[in-house]
Amino acid sequence: MVSCGAGRAALRLSVFLLSAMFLFIAAAADDAAHDDESTPKSATCSNRFQLVKVRNWVNGVESANLVGLSARFGASLPRHASEAQQWPSALANPFNCCTNLTSKLSNSIALAKRGDCTFTAKAIVAQAGGATGLLVINNDEVEVLLYSPERPVVDLSATFLWLMAVGTIICASLWAEFIVCEPVDERYNQLEWKDQTGAGMINRENEKEILEINAKGAIIFVLAASAFLLLLFFFMSSWFVWLLIVLFCIGGVEGMHVCLVALFSRICKVCGRKTTSLPILGEVLILSIVILPLCIAFAVYWAANRHASYAWIGQDILGICLMITVLQMARLPNIKVASALLSCAFVYDVFWVFISPLIFHESVMIAVARGDSSGETIPMLLRIPRFFDPWGGYDMIGFGDILFPGLLVAFSYRYDRANRKGIANGYFLWLTLGYAFGLLLTYIALYLMDGHGQPALLYLVPCTLGLIVILGWIRGELSDLWNYGNSQSRDRIVTDV
C-alpha cells in the first residue's frame, strides 16, 4: 500500500505541475508588434512596420534613445546610423498639422506641435502634404537621427538560454545517478509498498515521491492548461499575476530546497544523516532545517526586486531548481503515454500561438506571456536579456517547452539504464541531441520570423518523440518502448495523475 507520504507527494507536485501548465513559447519579449496585419492599409500606405531607433539631442545635449514604429507611408529607414540621412525639416502650416497644409513639405520631415488632434490625424495630413516623416515636437531645440538597426544573426544571449534549457534536462535525467546518495535509513522512508500477502515492506533504492503520468491524465492536463490560459487572457490583472508569483515562489523554494539538500548531502554524507525531532513533522534532517530559511529568503528577495535589471538571474535559478525537481517526481512510464502527452501539447502550442489570432485577433499565448493586460510578466519561464541586441528585450522559453520533452528524455535514460544499453545504441544521447537540435530550429525560426513568438513544441516534439519512435522501429524495440513498464508495475510506487 502507499503511505501518507504519497498524499504529500501529490500535494507538492500539484504546485509544480501548475507551473508546467503555462506552455509558453520560446520567444523574444518586450518587442513591439511591428507587423500587425490588422492595422489599416491603403494603396499608398502599405509599408511594413519597422522598429525605429531615434537618437535625439535637446539643446545640443544627447538624450536617451527612443524606440518607435515607422509609419505605413514614407521610405524605409537605413539599418545603420552611419547610413542615416539627415532630412531637412519644415514647420507645418498650420503648426498643429490638424488641417490641410498650406506649406509644401515634399521630401521634408514635418514638424508639428503636440495636441489639438490625434497623432494619426497629424500623420494623415503630413502624408497628404508630401512629407517623408512627421515629428511632434516641443518648444526646445531638438535634433534627431532616425535609423532602424538590424538584429544580430547570432545572439549570444539565445545561446546561453539554449544551454540552460538543454543543461536542465541533462541534469534532471542524470540527477539520481550522480547526486543522490546511497539509500537512506528505513526509518526515513516516505513511500513504502507492501505486497498483498503482507510479507513485509519492500524498500526502493533512492526513495523519492513519484507520480507516474497516465494517458488520461495527460489529455486532461493539456485541456486544463488551455482553460487556464484563456482565464489568464481574459481576466489577468496585477493581483492575478501576484498570485502566480506566490505560487512560483512556493514551487521554487521547494525545488531549490530539494536540490540543495541533495547536493550538500552528497558533498557531506555526515550532514545528510544528522536528524532532529520536531513537533508534527517528526524526525527531519538538520541540514533541511538550515537550508529552508535560506531558500525562502532567496525567493522573497527575488519577488521584491523582480523588476531589477538582475532579477532574471534569481528567476532562472528558482525555475531550474523547480524543473529539476519536477522531472524527478513526475515520470512517463512508456512512449504510449508520452505520445498522448506530447501530441496534445504539440496541438496546444501551435493552436494558441498561430491559430488563436484568427479567433481572438491576437495570439493568446504571446499576449499572456508578455502580460499585456497586467503590465507584469508571467514568472513561469526562463529568460535572459539580449545583451548584444540594439533593441534590448529578453529571450525566453516557457517551462512547458522544457518539462514536456524533458519527461521523455528522462524516460529514455531510465530505459537505457534498465536495459543496460550503451551510449551509442541507447536512446538518451540521441534524444538529448534531438532536443538540442529542435530548440536550435526554434531560434532559427524566431530569427526568420523577425522576432515573432514561436510555438517551440512545433519543433521539439518531432525532434524527440518522432526520433525515439523512428529509432525504436529501426531497432525492433518499438513494441517494448510502447508498452514498457506494464510488467514492472509492482516494482515502482505509483500515484496516477
Short mmCIF file of N, CA and C in Angstrom, two decimals, residues 53-192:
data_model
loop_
_atom_site.label_atom_id
_atom_site.label_comp_id
_atom_site.label_asym_id
_atom_site.label_seq_id
_atom_site.Cartn_x
_atom_site.Cartn_y
_atom_site.Cartn_z
N LYS A 53 14.85 53.36 -34.17
CA LYS A 53 15.63 53.89 -33.05
C LYS A 53 15.86 55.38 -33.32
N VAL A 54 15.50 56.21 -32.35
CA VAL A 54 15.57 57.66 -32.52
C VAL A 54 16.64 58.22 -31.57
N ARG A 55 17.75 58.65 -32.14
CA ARG A 55 18.74 59.37 -31.36
C ARG A 55 18.37 60.85 -31.40
N ASN A 56 18.35 61.48 -30.27
CA ASN A 56 17.88 62.87 -30.25
C ASN A 56 18.75 63.72 -29.33
N TRP A 57 18.85 64.97 -29.71
CA TRP A 57 19.62 65.95 -28.95
C TRP A 57 18.71 67.12 -28.62
N VAL A 58 18.60 67.46 -27.36
CA VAL A 58 17.80 68.60 -26.92
C VAL A 58 18.76 69.69 -26.44
N ASN A 59 18.71 70.84 -27.12
CA ASN A 59 19.61 71.95 -26.81
C ASN A 59 21.08 71.52 -26.85
N GLY A 60 21.39 70.65 -27.81
CA GLY A 60 22.76 70.22 -28.01
C GLY A 60 23.21 69.08 -27.13
N VAL A 61 22.37 68.62 -26.20
CA VAL A 61 22.73 67.53 -25.29
C VAL A 61 21.95 66.28 -25.69
N GLU A 62 22.69 65.18 -25.92
CA GLU A 62 22.03 63.96 -26.36
C GLU A 62 21.24 63.35 -25.22
N SER A 63 20.00 63.01 -25.51
CA SER A 63 19.12 62.38 -24.53
C SER A 63 19.10 60.88 -24.76
N ALA A 64 18.38 60.17 -23.89
CA ALA A 64 18.26 58.72 -24.04
C ALA A 64 17.59 58.38 -25.36
N ASN A 65 18.05 57.29 -25.98
CA ASN A 65 17.46 56.87 -27.24
C ASN A 65 16.00 56.51 -27.06
N LEU A 66 15.22 56.78 -28.07
CA LEU A 66 13.81 56.41 -28.07
C LEU A 66 13.59 55.31 -29.09
N VAL A 67 12.56 54.53 -28.88
CA VAL A 67 12.19 53.47 -29.81
C VAL A 67 10.75 53.69 -30.23
N GLY A 68 10.52 53.65 -31.54
CA GLY A 68 9.17 53.84 -32.05
C GLY A 68 8.92 52.94 -33.24
N LEU A 69 7.85 53.23 -33.96
CA LEU A 69 7.48 52.47 -35.15
C LEU A 69 7.40 53.41 -36.33
N SER A 70 7.83 52.92 -37.48
CA SER A 70 7.68 53.70 -38.70
C SER A 70 6.21 53.72 -39.11
N ALA A 71 5.88 54.63 -40.00
CA ALA A 71 4.50 54.74 -40.48
C ALA A 71 4.30 53.84 -41.69
N ARG A 72 3.05 53.71 -42.11
CA ARG A 72 2.74 52.94 -43.31
C ARG A 72 3.23 53.65 -44.57
N PHE A 73 3.47 54.97 -44.47
CA PHE A 73 3.92 55.71 -45.64
C PHE A 73 5.37 56.14 -45.44
N GLY A 74 6.03 56.54 -46.52
CA GLY A 74 7.40 57.02 -46.44
C GLY A 74 8.41 55.95 -46.80
N ALA A 75 9.68 56.34 -46.89
CA ALA A 75 10.75 55.43 -47.28
C ALA A 75 11.17 54.58 -46.08
N SER A 76 11.75 53.41 -46.39
CA SER A 76 12.29 52.56 -45.34
C SER A 76 13.54 53.21 -44.76
N LEU A 77 13.77 52.99 -43.49
CA LEU A 77 14.91 53.60 -42.82
C LEU A 77 16.14 52.72 -42.95
N PRO A 78 17.34 53.32 -42.94
CA PRO A 78 18.58 52.53 -43.05
C PRO A 78 18.79 51.69 -41.79
N ARG A 79 19.65 50.68 -41.93
CA ARG A 79 19.92 49.76 -40.84
C ARG A 79 21.01 50.26 -39.90
N HIS A 80 21.86 51.16 -40.34
CA HIS A 80 22.98 51.62 -39.53
C HIS A 80 22.94 53.14 -39.41
N ALA A 81 23.38 53.64 -38.25
CA ALA A 81 23.34 55.08 -38.01
C ALA A 81 24.21 55.83 -39.01
N SER A 82 25.33 55.20 -39.44
CA SER A 82 26.21 55.88 -40.39
C SER A 82 25.55 56.08 -41.75
N GLU A 83 24.51 55.28 -42.03
CA GLU A 83 23.83 55.39 -43.31
C GLU A 83 22.59 56.28 -43.23
N ALA A 84 22.26 56.74 -42.04
CA ALA A 84 21.05 57.54 -41.87
C ALA A 84 21.19 58.89 -42.55
N GLN A 85 20.16 59.30 -43.23
CA GLN A 85 20.17 60.58 -43.95
C GLN A 85 19.52 61.66 -43.09
N GLN A 86 20.14 62.82 -43.11
CA GLN A 86 19.59 63.94 -42.35
C GLN A 86 18.63 64.71 -43.27
N TRP A 87 17.35 64.49 -43.01
CA TRP A 87 16.33 65.14 -43.82
C TRP A 87 16.16 66.59 -43.38
N PRO A 88 15.90 67.48 -44.34
CA PRO A 88 15.54 68.85 -43.94
C PRO A 88 14.18 68.85 -43.26
N SER A 89 14.04 69.70 -42.29
CA SER A 89 12.77 69.78 -41.57
C SER A 89 12.06 71.07 -41.95
N ALA A 90 10.75 71.03 -41.85
CA ALA A 90 9.94 72.20 -42.18
C ALA A 90 8.76 72.27 -41.23
N LEU A 91 8.47 73.47 -40.80
CA LEU A 91 7.33 73.65 -39.91
C LEU A 91 6.03 73.46 -40.68
N ALA A 92 5.13 72.73 -40.07
CA ALA A 92 3.82 72.56 -40.69
C ALA A 92 3.02 73.85 -40.56
N ASN A 93 2.22 74.11 -41.55
CA ASN A 93 1.35 75.29 -41.52
C ASN A 93 -0.06 74.86 -41.93
N PRO A 94 -0.98 74.77 -40.98
CA PRO A 94 -0.92 75.24 -39.59
C PRO A 94 0.01 74.37 -38.74
N PHE A 95 0.53 74.98 -37.65
CA PHE A 95 1.57 74.36 -36.86
C PHE A 95 1.12 73.08 -36.16
N ASN A 96 -0.19 72.97 -35.89
CA ASN A 96 -0.66 71.75 -35.21
C ASN A 96 -0.84 70.59 -36.17
N CYS A 97 -0.77 70.84 -37.48
CA CYS A 97 -0.86 69.80 -38.51
C CYS A 97 -2.16 69.01 -38.39
N CYS A 98 -3.23 69.71 -38.06
CA CYS A 98 -4.52 69.04 -37.89
C CYS A 98 -5.46 69.29 -39.07
N THR A 99 -5.17 70.30 -39.89
CA THR A 99 -5.99 70.58 -41.07
C THR A 99 -5.10 70.66 -42.29
N ASN A 100 -5.68 70.77 -43.46
CA ASN A 100 -4.92 70.77 -44.70
C ASN A 100 -3.79 71.81 -44.65
N LEU A 101 -2.60 71.38 -45.10
CA LEU A 101 -1.42 72.23 -45.03
C LEU A 101 -1.40 73.23 -46.18
N THR A 102 -0.91 74.42 -45.86
CA THR A 102 -0.71 75.43 -46.91
C THR A 102 0.74 75.46 -47.36
N SER A 103 1.64 74.83 -46.58
CA SER A 103 3.06 74.78 -46.95
C SER A 103 3.37 73.46 -47.64
N LYS A 104 4.38 73.49 -48.53
CA LYS A 104 4.81 72.30 -49.24
C LYS A 104 5.88 71.58 -48.41
N LEU A 105 5.67 70.31 -48.18
CA LEU A 105 6.59 69.53 -47.33
C LEU A 105 7.23 68.38 -48.09
N SER A 106 7.30 68.49 -49.41
CA SER A 106 7.86 67.40 -50.20
C SER A 106 9.31 67.15 -49.80
N ASN A 107 9.63 65.86 -49.55
CA ASN A 107 10.98 65.43 -49.17
C ASN A 107 11.48 66.13 -47.91
N SER A 108 10.58 66.44 -47.02
CA SER A 108 10.95 67.06 -45.74
C SER A 108 10.26 66.32 -44.61
N ILE A 109 10.81 66.51 -43.42
CA ILE A 109 10.16 65.98 -42.22
C ILE A 109 9.31 67.09 -41.63
N ALA A 110 8.04 66.84 -41.50
CA ALA A 110 7.13 67.84 -40.97
C ALA A 110 7.30 67.96 -39.46
N LEU A 111 7.40 69.18 -38.98
CA LEU A 111 7.49 69.45 -37.56
C LEU A 111 6.17 70.06 -37.11
N ALA A 112 5.53 69.41 -36.17
CA ALA A 112 4.23 69.89 -35.70
C ALA A 112 4.20 69.89 -34.19
N LYS A 113 3.44 70.80 -33.62
CA LYS A 113 3.32 70.83 -32.17
C LYS A 113 2.31 69.79 -31.71
N ARG A 114 2.48 69.39 -30.49
CA ARG A 114 1.62 68.36 -29.93
C ARG A 114 0.26 68.95 -29.55
N GLY A 115 -0.79 68.10 -29.67
CA GLY A 115 -2.10 68.50 -29.21
C GLY A 115 -3.04 68.88 -30.33
N ASP A 116 -4.29 69.18 -29.96
CA ASP A 116 -5.37 69.64 -30.84
C ASP A 116 -6.00 68.53 -31.67
N CYS A 117 -5.28 67.46 -31.97
CA CYS A 117 -5.85 66.31 -32.69
C CYS A 117 -4.97 65.10 -32.44
N THR A 118 -5.40 63.96 -32.91
CA THR A 118 -4.67 62.72 -32.65
C THR A 118 -3.41 62.65 -33.51
N PHE A 119 -2.48 61.79 -33.08
CA PHE A 119 -1.27 61.57 -33.87
C PHE A 119 -1.60 61.03 -35.25
N THR A 120 -2.60 60.16 -35.32
CA THR A 120 -2.99 59.59 -36.61
C THR A 120 -3.48 60.67 -37.56
N ALA A 121 -4.27 61.58 -37.04
CA ALA A 121 -4.77 62.68 -37.88
C ALA A 121 -3.62 63.54 -38.39
N LYS A 122 -2.64 63.81 -37.53
CA LYS A 122 -1.48 64.59 -37.96
C LYS A 122 -0.72 63.85 -39.07
N ALA A 123 -0.56 62.52 -38.90
CA ALA A 123 0.17 61.74 -39.90
C ALA A 123 -0.54 61.77 -41.25
N ILE A 124 -1.86 61.68 -41.23
CA ILE A 124 -2.62 61.70 -42.49
C ILE A 124 -2.45 63.04 -43.20
N VAL A 125 -2.49 64.14 -42.45
CA VAL A 125 -2.31 65.47 -43.04
C VAL A 125 -0.89 65.63 -43.59
N ALA A 126 0.12 65.14 -42.81
CA ALA A 126 1.50 65.24 -43.27
C ALA A 126 1.72 64.43 -44.54
N GLN A 127 1.13 63.25 -44.60
CA GLN A 127 1.24 62.42 -45.79
C GLN A 127 0.64 63.13 -47.00
N ALA A 128 -0.52 63.73 -46.81
CA ALA A 128 -1.17 64.44 -47.91
C ALA A 128 -0.33 65.61 -48.40
N GLY A 129 0.48 66.19 -47.52
CA GLY A 129 1.34 67.31 -47.89
C GLY A 129 2.66 66.90 -48.49
N GLY A 130 2.89 65.57 -48.64
CA GLY A 130 4.12 65.08 -49.26
C GLY A 130 5.28 64.88 -48.32
N ALA A 131 5.06 64.93 -47.02
CA ALA A 131 6.16 64.78 -46.05
C ALA A 131 6.67 63.35 -46.04
N THR A 132 7.98 63.20 -45.82
CA THR A 132 8.58 61.88 -45.69
C THR A 132 8.51 61.37 -44.25
N GLY A 133 8.19 62.25 -43.33
CA GLY A 133 8.10 61.85 -41.93
C GLY A 133 7.40 62.93 -41.13
N LEU A 134 7.10 62.62 -39.90
CA LEU A 134 6.41 63.57 -39.03
C LEU A 134 7.03 63.48 -37.65
N LEU A 135 7.41 64.62 -37.11
CA LEU A 135 7.89 64.70 -35.75
C LEU A 135 7.01 65.66 -34.97
N VAL A 136 6.51 65.18 -33.85
CA VAL A 136 5.73 66.03 -32.95
C VAL A 136 6.70 66.57 -31.91
N ILE A 137 6.81 67.88 -31.82
CA ILE A 137 7.89 68.49 -31.06
C ILE A 137 7.36 69.38 -29.95
N ASN A 138 8.32 69.80 -29.07
CA ASN A 138 8.03 70.80 -28.05
C ASN A 138 8.72 72.10 -28.43
N ASN A 139 8.92 72.99 -27.50
CA ASN A 139 9.48 74.30 -27.81
C ASN A 139 10.99 74.37 -27.71
N ASP A 140 11.66 73.26 -27.30
CA ASP A 140 13.11 73.27 -27.20
C ASP A 140 13.74 72.98 -28.56
N GLU A 141 15.03 73.26 -28.66
CA GLU A 141 15.76 72.94 -29.88
C GLU A 141 16.07 71.44 -29.87
N VAL A 142 15.57 70.74 -30.84
CA VAL A 142 15.67 69.28 -30.87
C VAL A 142 16.36 68.84 -32.16
N GLU A 143 17.32 67.93 -32.03
CA GLU A 143 17.96 67.30 -33.18
C GLU A 143 17.73 65.80 -33.07
N VAL A 144 17.47 65.16 -34.19
CA VAL A 144 17.16 63.74 -34.16
C VAL A 144 17.92 63.02 -35.26
N LEU A 145 18.16 61.73 -35.03
CA LEU A 145 18.75 60.84 -36.02
C LEU A 145 17.93 59.56 -36.02
N LEU A 146 17.32 59.24 -37.13
CA LEU A 146 16.43 58.08 -37.24
C LEU A 146 17.11 56.98 -38.03
N TYR A 147 17.14 55.78 -37.47
CA TYR A 147 17.64 54.61 -38.20
C TYR A 147 17.03 53.36 -37.59
N SER A 148 17.11 52.26 -38.31
CA SER A 148 16.50 51.01 -37.87
C SER A 148 17.53 49.89 -37.93
N PRO A 149 18.33 49.72 -36.87
CA PRO A 149 19.40 48.71 -36.89
C PRO A 149 18.85 47.29 -36.95
N GLU A 150 19.62 46.41 -37.57
CA GLU A 150 19.24 45.01 -37.67
C GLU A 150 19.61 44.27 -36.40
N ARG A 151 18.86 43.24 -36.11
CA ARG A 151 19.23 42.36 -35.01
C ARG A 151 20.43 41.51 -35.43
N PRO A 152 21.29 41.12 -34.48
CA PRO A 152 22.40 40.23 -34.83
C PRO A 152 21.89 38.87 -35.27
N VAL A 153 22.56 38.28 -36.25
CA VAL A 153 22.15 36.96 -36.73
C VAL A 153 22.28 35.93 -35.62
N VAL A 154 23.37 35.97 -34.88
CA VAL A 154 23.60 35.06 -33.76
C VAL A 154 23.65 35.88 -32.48
N ASP A 155 22.69 35.66 -31.62
CA ASP A 155 22.62 36.37 -30.35
C ASP A 155 23.16 35.45 -29.26
N LEU A 156 24.26 35.86 -28.62
CA LEU A 156 24.86 35.02 -27.58
C LEU A 156 23.91 34.79 -26.42
N SER A 157 23.00 35.71 -26.18
CA SER A 157 22.03 35.52 -25.11
C SER A 157 21.15 34.31 -25.39
N ALA A 158 20.73 34.16 -26.66
CA ALA A 158 19.94 33.00 -27.03
C ALA A 158 20.76 31.72 -26.87
N THR A 159 22.06 31.81 -27.12
CA THR A 159 22.93 30.65 -26.93
C THR A 159 22.96 30.23 -25.47
N PHE A 160 23.07 31.20 -24.57
CA PHE A 160 23.07 30.89 -23.14
C PHE A 160 21.74 30.28 -22.71
N LEU A 161 20.64 30.80 -23.24
CA LEU A 161 19.33 30.25 -22.90
C LEU A 161 19.21 28.83 -23.42
N TRP A 162 19.71 28.58 -24.62
CA TRP A 162 19.73 27.23 -25.20
C TRP A 162 20.51 26.28 -24.30
N LEU A 163 21.66 26.73 -23.81
CA LEU A 163 22.48 25.89 -22.92
C LEU A 163 21.75 25.63 -21.61
N MET A 164 21.05 26.63 -21.08
CA MET A 164 20.31 26.44 -19.83
C MET A 164 19.22 25.40 -19.99
N ALA A 165 18.47 25.47 -21.09
CA ALA A 165 17.37 24.54 -21.31
C ALA A 165 17.89 23.11 -21.49
N VAL A 166 18.89 22.94 -22.35
CA VAL A 166 19.45 21.61 -22.58
C VAL A 166 20.12 21.09 -21.31
N GLY A 167 20.86 21.95 -20.63
CA GLY A 167 21.54 21.54 -19.40
C GLY A 167 20.57 21.13 -18.31
N THR A 168 19.42 21.81 -18.22
CA THR A 168 18.41 21.45 -17.22
C THR A 168 17.91 20.03 -17.44
N ILE A 169 17.63 19.68 -18.69
CA ILE A 169 17.13 18.34 -19.00
C ILE A 169 18.20 17.29 -18.72
N ILE A 170 19.43 17.55 -19.12
CA ILE A 170 20.51 16.59 -18.87
C ILE A 170 20.72 16.41 -17.37
N CYS A 171 20.76 17.51 -16.64
CA CYS A 171 20.97 17.45 -15.19
C CYS A 171 19.85 16.68 -14.50
N ALA A 172 18.60 16.95 -14.90
CA ALA A 172 17.47 16.26 -14.27
C ALA A 172 17.49 14.77 -14.58
N SER A 173 17.89 14.40 -15.80
CA SER A 173 17.91 12.99 -16.18
C SER A 173 18.99 12.22 -15.41
N LEU A 174 20.14 12.87 -15.18
CA LEU A 174 21.26 12.19 -14.53
C LEU A 174 21.31 12.45 -13.03
N TRP A 175 20.36 13.20 -12.52
CA TRP A 175 20.41 13.62 -11.12
C TRP A 175 20.51 12.45 -10.16
N ALA A 176 19.64 11.48 -10.31
CA ALA A 176 19.63 10.34 -9.39
C ALA A 176 20.92 9.53 -9.48
N GLU A 177 21.56 9.56 -10.64
CA GLU A 177 22.77 8.76 -10.86
C GLU A 177 23.98 9.36 -10.15
N PHE A 178 24.10 10.67 -10.19
CA PHE A 178 25.33 11.30 -9.73
C PHE A 178 25.17 12.16 -8.48
N ILE A 179 23.94 12.51 -8.11
CA ILE A 179 23.74 13.43 -6.99
C ILE A 179 23.21 12.72 -5.76
N VAL A 180 22.17 11.90 -5.94
CA VAL A 180 21.51 11.27 -4.80
C VAL A 180 22.45 10.28 -4.14
N CYS A 181 22.49 10.32 -2.82
CA CYS A 181 23.37 9.44 -2.07
C CYS A 181 22.81 8.03 -2.02
N GLU A 182 23.54 7.17 -1.33
CA GLU A 182 23.08 5.81 -1.15
C GLU A 182 21.77 5.79 -0.39
N PRO A 183 21.01 4.68 -0.43
CA PRO A 183 19.71 4.64 0.23
C PRO A 183 19.78 5.07 1.69
N VAL A 184 18.79 5.83 2.10
CA VAL A 184 18.75 6.31 3.47
C VAL A 184 18.19 5.22 4.37
N ASP A 185 18.28 5.48 5.67
CA ASP A 185 17.78 4.53 6.65
C ASP A 185 16.29 4.30 6.46
N GLU A 186 15.83 3.08 6.72
CA GLU A 186 14.44 2.71 6.51
C GLU A 186 13.49 3.58 7.33
N ARG A 187 13.98 4.15 8.46
CA ARG A 187 13.10 4.96 9.30
C ARG A 187 12.64 6.21 8.58
N TYR A 188 13.40 6.66 7.58
CA TYR A 188 13.09 7.93 6.95
C TYR A 188 12.41 7.74 5.60
N ASN A 189 12.05 6.50 5.26
CA ASN A 189 11.33 6.28 4.01
C ASN A 189 9.98 6.97 4.07
N GLN A 190 9.62 7.66 2.99
CA GLN A 190 8.32 8.32 2.94
C GLN A 190 7.32 7.51 2.14
N LEU A 191 7.80 6.74 1.17
CA LEU A 191 6.90 5.93 0.36
C LEU A 191 7.28 4.47 0.55
N GLU A 192 6.32 3.66 0.89
CA GLU A 192 6.56 2.24 1.10
C GLU A 192 5.47 1.46 0.40
#
